[in-house]
Short mmCIF file of C-alpha atoms and ligand atoms in Angstrom, two decimals:
data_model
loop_
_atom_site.label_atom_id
_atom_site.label_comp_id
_atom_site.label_asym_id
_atom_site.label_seq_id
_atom_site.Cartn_x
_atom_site.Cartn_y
_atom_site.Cartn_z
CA UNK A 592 -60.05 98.59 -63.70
CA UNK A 593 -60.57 94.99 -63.11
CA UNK A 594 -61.31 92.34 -65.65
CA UNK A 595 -64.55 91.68 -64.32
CA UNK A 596 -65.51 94.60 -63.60
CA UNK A 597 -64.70 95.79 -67.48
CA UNK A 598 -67.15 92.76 -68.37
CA UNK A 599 -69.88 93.93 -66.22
CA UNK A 600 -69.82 97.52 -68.01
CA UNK A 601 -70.34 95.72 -71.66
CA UNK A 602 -73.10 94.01 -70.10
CA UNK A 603 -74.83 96.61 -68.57
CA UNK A 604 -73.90 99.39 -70.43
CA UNK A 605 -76.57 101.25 -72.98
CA UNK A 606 -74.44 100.61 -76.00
CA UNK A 607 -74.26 97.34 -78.25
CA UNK A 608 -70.85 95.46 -77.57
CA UNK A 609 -68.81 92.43 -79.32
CA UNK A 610 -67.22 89.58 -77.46
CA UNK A 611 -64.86 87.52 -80.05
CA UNK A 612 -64.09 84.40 -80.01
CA UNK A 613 -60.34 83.39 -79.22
CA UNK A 614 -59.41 79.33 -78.23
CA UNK A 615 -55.54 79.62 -77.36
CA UNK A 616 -52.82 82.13 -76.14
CA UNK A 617 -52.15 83.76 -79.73
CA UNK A 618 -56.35 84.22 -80.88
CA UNK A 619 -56.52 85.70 -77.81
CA UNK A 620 -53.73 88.47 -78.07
CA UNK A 621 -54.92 88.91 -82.15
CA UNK A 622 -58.42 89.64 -80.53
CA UNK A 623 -56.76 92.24 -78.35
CA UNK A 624 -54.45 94.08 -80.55
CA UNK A 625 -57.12 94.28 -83.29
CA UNK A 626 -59.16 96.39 -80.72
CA UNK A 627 -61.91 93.78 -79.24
CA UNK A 628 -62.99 94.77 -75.60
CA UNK A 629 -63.33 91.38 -74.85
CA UNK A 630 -63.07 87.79 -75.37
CA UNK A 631 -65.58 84.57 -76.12
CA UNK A 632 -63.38 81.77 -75.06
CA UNK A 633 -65.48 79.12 -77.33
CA UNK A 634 -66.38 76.24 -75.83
CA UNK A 635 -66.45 75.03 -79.89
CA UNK A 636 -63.27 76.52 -80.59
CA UNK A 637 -61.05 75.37 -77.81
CA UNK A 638 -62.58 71.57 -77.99
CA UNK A 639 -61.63 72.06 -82.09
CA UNK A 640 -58.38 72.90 -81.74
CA UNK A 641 -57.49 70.33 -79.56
CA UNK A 642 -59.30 67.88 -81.81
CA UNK A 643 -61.77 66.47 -80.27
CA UNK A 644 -65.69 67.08 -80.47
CA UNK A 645 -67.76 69.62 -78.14
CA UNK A 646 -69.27 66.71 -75.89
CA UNK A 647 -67.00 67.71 -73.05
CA UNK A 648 -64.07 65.42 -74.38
CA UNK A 649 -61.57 67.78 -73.06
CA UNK A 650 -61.90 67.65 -69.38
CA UNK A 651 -62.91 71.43 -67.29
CA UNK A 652 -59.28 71.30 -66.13
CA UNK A 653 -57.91 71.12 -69.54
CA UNK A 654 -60.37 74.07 -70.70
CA UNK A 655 -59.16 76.09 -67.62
CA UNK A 656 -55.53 75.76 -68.19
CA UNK A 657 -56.32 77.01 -72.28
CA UNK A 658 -58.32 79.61 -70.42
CA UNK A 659 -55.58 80.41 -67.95
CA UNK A 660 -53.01 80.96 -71.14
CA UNK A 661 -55.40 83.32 -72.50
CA UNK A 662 -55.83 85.17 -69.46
CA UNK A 663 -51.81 85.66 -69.21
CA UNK A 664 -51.43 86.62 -72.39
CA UNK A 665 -53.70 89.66 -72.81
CA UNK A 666 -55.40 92.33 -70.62
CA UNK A 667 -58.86 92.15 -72.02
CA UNK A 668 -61.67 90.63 -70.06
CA UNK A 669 -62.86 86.75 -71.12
CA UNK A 670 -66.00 85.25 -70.80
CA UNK A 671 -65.58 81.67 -70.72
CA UNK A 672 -68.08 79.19 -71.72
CA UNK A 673 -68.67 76.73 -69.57
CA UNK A 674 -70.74 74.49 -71.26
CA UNK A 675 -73.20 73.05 -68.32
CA UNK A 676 -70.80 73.61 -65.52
CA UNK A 677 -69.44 70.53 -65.99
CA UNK A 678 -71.38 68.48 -63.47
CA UNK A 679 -73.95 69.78 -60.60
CA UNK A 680 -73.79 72.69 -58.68
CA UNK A 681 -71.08 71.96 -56.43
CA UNK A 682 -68.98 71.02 -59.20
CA UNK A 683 -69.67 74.49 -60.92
CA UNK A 684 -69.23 76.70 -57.64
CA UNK A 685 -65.83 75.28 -58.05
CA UNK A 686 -65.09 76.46 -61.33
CA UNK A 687 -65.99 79.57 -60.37
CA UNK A 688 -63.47 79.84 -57.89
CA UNK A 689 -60.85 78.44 -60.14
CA UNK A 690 -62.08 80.96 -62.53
CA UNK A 691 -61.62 83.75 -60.20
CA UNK A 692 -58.44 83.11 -59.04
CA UNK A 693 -57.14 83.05 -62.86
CA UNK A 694 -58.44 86.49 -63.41
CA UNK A 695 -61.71 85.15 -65.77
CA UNK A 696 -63.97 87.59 -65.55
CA UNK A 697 -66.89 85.63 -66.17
CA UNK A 698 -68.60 82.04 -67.09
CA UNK A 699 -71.37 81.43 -69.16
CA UNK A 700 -73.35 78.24 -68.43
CA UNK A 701 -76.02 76.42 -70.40
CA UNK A 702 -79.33 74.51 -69.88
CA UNK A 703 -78.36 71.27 -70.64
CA UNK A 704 -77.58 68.31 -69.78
CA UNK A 705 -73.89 66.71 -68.79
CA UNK A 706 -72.26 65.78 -71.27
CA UNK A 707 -73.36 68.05 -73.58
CA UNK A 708 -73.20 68.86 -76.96
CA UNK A 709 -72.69 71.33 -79.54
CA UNK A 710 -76.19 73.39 -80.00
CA UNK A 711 -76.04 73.01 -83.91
CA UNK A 712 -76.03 69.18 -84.14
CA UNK A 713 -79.03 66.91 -83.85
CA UNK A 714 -82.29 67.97 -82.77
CA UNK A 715 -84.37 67.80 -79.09
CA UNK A 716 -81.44 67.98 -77.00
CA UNK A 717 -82.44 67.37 -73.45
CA UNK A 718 -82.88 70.59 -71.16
CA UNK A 719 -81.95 70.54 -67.41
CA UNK A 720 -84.72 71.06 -65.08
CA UNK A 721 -85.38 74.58 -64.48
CA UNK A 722 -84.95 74.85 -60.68
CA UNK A 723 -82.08 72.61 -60.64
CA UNK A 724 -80.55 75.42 -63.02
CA UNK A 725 -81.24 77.89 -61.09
CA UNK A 726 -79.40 76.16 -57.83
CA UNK A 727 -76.76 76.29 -60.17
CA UNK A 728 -76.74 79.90 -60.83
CA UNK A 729 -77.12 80.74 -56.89
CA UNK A 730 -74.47 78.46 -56.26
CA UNK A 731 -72.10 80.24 -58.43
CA UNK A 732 -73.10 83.54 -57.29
CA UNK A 733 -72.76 82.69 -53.60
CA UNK A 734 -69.46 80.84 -54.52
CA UNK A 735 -67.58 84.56 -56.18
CA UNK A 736 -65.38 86.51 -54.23
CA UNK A 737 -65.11 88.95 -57.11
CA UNK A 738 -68.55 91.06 -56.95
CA UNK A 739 -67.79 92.23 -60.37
CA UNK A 740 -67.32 88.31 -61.81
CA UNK A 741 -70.46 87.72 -63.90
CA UNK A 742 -72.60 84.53 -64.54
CA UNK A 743 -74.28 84.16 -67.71
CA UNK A 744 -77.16 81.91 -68.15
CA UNK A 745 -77.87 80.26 -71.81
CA UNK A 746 -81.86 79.39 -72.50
CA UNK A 747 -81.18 76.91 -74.79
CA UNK A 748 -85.13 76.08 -75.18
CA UNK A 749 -85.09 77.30 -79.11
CA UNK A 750 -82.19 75.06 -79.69
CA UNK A 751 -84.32 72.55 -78.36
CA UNK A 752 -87.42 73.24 -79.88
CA UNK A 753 -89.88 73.88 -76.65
CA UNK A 754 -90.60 78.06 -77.95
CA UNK A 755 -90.77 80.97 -76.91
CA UNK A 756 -93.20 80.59 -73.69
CA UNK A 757 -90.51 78.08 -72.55
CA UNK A 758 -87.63 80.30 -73.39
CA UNK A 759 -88.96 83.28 -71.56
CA UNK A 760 -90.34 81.14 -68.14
CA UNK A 761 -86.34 80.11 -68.48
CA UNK A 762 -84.98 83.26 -68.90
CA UNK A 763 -86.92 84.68 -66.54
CA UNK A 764 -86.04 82.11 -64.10
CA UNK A 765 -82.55 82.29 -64.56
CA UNK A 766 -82.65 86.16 -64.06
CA UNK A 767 -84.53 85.95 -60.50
CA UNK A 768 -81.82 83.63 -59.91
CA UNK A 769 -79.22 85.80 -59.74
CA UNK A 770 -78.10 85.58 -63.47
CA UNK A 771 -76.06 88.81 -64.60
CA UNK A 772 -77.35 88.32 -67.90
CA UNK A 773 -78.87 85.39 -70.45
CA UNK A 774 -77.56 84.29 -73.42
CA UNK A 775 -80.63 83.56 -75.59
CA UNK A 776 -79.39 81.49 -78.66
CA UNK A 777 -81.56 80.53 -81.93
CA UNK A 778 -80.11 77.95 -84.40
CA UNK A 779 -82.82 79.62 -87.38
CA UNK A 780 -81.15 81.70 -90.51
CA UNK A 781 -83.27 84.59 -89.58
CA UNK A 782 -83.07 86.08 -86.40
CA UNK A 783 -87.24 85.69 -85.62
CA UNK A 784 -87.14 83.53 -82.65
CA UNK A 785 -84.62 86.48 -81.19
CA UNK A 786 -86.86 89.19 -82.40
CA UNK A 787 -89.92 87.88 -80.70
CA UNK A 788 -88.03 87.11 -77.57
CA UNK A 789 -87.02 90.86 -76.88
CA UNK A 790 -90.41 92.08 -77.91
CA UNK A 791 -91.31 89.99 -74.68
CA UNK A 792 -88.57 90.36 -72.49
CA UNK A 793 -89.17 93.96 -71.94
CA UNK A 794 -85.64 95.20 -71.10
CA UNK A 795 -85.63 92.80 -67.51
CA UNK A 796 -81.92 92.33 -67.45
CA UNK A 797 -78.88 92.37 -70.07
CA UNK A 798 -79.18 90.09 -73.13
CA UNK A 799 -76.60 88.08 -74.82
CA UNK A 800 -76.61 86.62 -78.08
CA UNK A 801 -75.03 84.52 -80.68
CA UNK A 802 -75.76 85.36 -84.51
CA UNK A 803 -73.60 82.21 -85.89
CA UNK A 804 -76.26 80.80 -88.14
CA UNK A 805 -78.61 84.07 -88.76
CA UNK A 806 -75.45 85.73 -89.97
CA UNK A 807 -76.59 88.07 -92.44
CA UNK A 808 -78.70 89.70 -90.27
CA UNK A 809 -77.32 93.33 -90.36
CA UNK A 810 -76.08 94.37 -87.21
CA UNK A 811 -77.62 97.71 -85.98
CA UNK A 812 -81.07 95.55 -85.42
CA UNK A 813 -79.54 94.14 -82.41
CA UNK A 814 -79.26 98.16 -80.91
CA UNK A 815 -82.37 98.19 -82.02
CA UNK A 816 -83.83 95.22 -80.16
CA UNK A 817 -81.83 96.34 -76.77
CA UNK A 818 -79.53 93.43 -77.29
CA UNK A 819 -76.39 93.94 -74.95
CA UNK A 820 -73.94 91.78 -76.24
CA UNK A 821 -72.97 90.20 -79.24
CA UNK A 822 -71.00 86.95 -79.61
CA UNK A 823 -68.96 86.14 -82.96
CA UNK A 824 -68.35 82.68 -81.65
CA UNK A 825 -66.31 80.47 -83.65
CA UNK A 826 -64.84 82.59 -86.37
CA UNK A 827 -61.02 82.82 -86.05
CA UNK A 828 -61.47 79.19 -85.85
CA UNK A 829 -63.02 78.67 -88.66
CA UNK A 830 -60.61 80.97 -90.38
CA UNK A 831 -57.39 79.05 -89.22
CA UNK A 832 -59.04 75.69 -90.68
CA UNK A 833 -59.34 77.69 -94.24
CA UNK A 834 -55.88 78.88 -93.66
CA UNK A 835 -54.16 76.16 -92.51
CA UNK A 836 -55.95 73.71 -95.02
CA UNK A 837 -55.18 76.12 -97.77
CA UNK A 838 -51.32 76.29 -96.80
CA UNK A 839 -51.12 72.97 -96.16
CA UNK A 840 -52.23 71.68 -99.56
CA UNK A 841 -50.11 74.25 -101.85
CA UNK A 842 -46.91 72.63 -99.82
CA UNK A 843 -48.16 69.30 -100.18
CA UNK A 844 -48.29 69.57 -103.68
CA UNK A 845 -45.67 71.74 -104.59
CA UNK A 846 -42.95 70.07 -102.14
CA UNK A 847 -41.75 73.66 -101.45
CA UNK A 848 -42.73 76.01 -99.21
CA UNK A 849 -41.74 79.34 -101.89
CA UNK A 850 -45.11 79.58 -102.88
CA UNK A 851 -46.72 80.45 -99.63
CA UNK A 852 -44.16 82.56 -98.00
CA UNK A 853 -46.21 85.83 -98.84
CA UNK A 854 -49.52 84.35 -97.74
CA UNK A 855 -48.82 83.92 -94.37
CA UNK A 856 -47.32 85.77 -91.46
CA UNK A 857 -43.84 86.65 -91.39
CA UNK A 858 -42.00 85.07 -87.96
CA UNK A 859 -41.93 89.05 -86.96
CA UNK A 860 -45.76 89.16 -86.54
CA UNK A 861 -45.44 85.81 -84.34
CA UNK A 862 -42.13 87.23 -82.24
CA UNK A 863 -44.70 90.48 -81.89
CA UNK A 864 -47.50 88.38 -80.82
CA UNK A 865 -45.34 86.16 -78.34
CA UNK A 866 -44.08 89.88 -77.00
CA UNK A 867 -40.39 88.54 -77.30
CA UNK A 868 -39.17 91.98 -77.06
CA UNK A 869 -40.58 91.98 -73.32
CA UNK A 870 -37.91 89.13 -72.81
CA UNK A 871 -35.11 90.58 -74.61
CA UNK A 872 -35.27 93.86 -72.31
CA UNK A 873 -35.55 92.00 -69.11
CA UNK A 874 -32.54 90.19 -70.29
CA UNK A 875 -31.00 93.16 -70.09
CA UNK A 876 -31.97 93.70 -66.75
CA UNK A 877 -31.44 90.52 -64.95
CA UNK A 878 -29.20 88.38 -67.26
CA UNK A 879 -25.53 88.41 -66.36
CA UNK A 880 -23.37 89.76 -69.04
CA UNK A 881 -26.44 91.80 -70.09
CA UNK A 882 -26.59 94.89 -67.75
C1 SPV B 365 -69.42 77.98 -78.49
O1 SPV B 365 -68.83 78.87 -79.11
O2 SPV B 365 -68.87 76.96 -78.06
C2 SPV B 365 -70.84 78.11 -78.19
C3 SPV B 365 -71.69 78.79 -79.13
O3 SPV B 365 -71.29 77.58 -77.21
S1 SPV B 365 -72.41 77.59 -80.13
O4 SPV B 365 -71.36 76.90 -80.84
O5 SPV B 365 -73.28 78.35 -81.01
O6 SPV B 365 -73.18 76.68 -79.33
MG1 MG B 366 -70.13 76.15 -76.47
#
């Protein structure tokens, strides 16, 4: 079955489904081989690891070539977030064909305003005007070849403060437009603004969220509230700072590197992960002296 059309059946099926977050070739593959059906390429993540902030530093063709490594390197679908489409809607349509033709099987975009920036810093961020949005959604959806490629709009009106009335005229908007589903996204420690959302939304098309900052909210509430999809967004991330700060650190100090040899991954989990052993039996194959 196609990528896309694997992402379309977690977004429309009846059950509650994970996305997690990968930002390079090797998250990616750990998110597959641990099980994941699919993959948040983070938007946070992938501007992170290249160092620089989540104001659209990197450039869209430096976020589709990450994307395009992921893509080769595992056989789950990826949603990719693509911030505000970086530019109008003629500049998005053509991501979307990029997209396509690098086997993504979807895009999420967001309500805001080029250059963006991350939803969990600052307050008030300026929302892009509704209809102008939603040109942006039917010019994505008129630009796929892929019927099966899904757009995702983000209502980023609780990020920015403007409630639920404004939320749901957005989400609502977004959906007539075309939208396969919306990503409805709360910055609160409790998931409330969520909550009273869905009590509203009355089941009018697939919902997306993601629970980064209302963490401890346990997770069978989402079933509960119809929620379709759930994004852990930034988490192997944030787990490879802690790592790599940790490891780092103990071989400063120590001036050896003795000490951390069980802590991390042996070079067999990283020759796995690379899937060297793919190479060494096509070497067989097609290298002379090999056959
Ligand atoms: C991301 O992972 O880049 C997101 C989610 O867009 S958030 O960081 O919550 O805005
Ligand atoms: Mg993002």
């Amino acid at each position: 079955m196609k990528k896309s059309t694997r992402l379309r059946e977690l977004l429309q099926g009846s059950e509650l489904e994970f996305l997690m977050e990968a930002h390079n070739g090797l998250s990616a593959r750990i998110v597959e081989e641990v099980g994941f059906k699919g993959i948040w390429a983070s938007g946070l993540a992938m501007s992170a690891s290249l160092g620089v902030r989540d104001s659209n530093e990197a450039s869209w063709t430096q976020v589709l070539e990450i994307v395009e490594f992921m893509a080769d390197a595992t056989s789950i679908p990826i949603l990719l977030d693509g911030d505000t489409g970086y530019g109008n809607f003629n500049n998005f349509r053509r991501l979307v064909k990029k997209l396509e033709q690098r086997d993504v099987a979807g895009v999420c975009i967001e309500d805001k305003i080029f250059p963006k920036s991350n939803s969990f810093i600052g307050e008030q961020q300026p929302l892009a005007d509704v209809d102008e949005f939603c040109g942006k959604i039917k010019a994505g959806k008129d630009a796929q070849q892929d019927e099966d490629f899904c757009i995702v709009a983000r209502v980023e009106a609780f990020i920015a403060g403007w409630g639920l009335k404004e939320a749901l005229h957005r989400a609502n908007a977004y959906h007539e437009a075309g939208a396969d589903a919306v990503l409805i996204h709360s910055k609160l420690s409790e998931p409330d603004e969520i909550i009273s959302f869905m009590q509203e939304w009355d089941d009018r098309g697939p919902i997306v969220i993601v629970p980064t900052k209302y963490y401890n909210t346990p997770t069978w509430m989402y079933q509960e509230f119809h929620i379709s999809l759930v994004i852990w967004a930034n988490h192997l991330m944030r787990a490879s700072i802690t790592a790599m700060e940790k490891t780092a650190k103990e071989i400063f100090t120590s001036q050896a590197i003795v000490s951390v040899e069980q802590q991390i991954a042996p070079l067999e989990d990283v020759f796995r992960l690379q899937n060297v052993a793919e190479l060494q039996q096509a070497e067989k194959s097609y290298l002379p002296g090999n056959y």
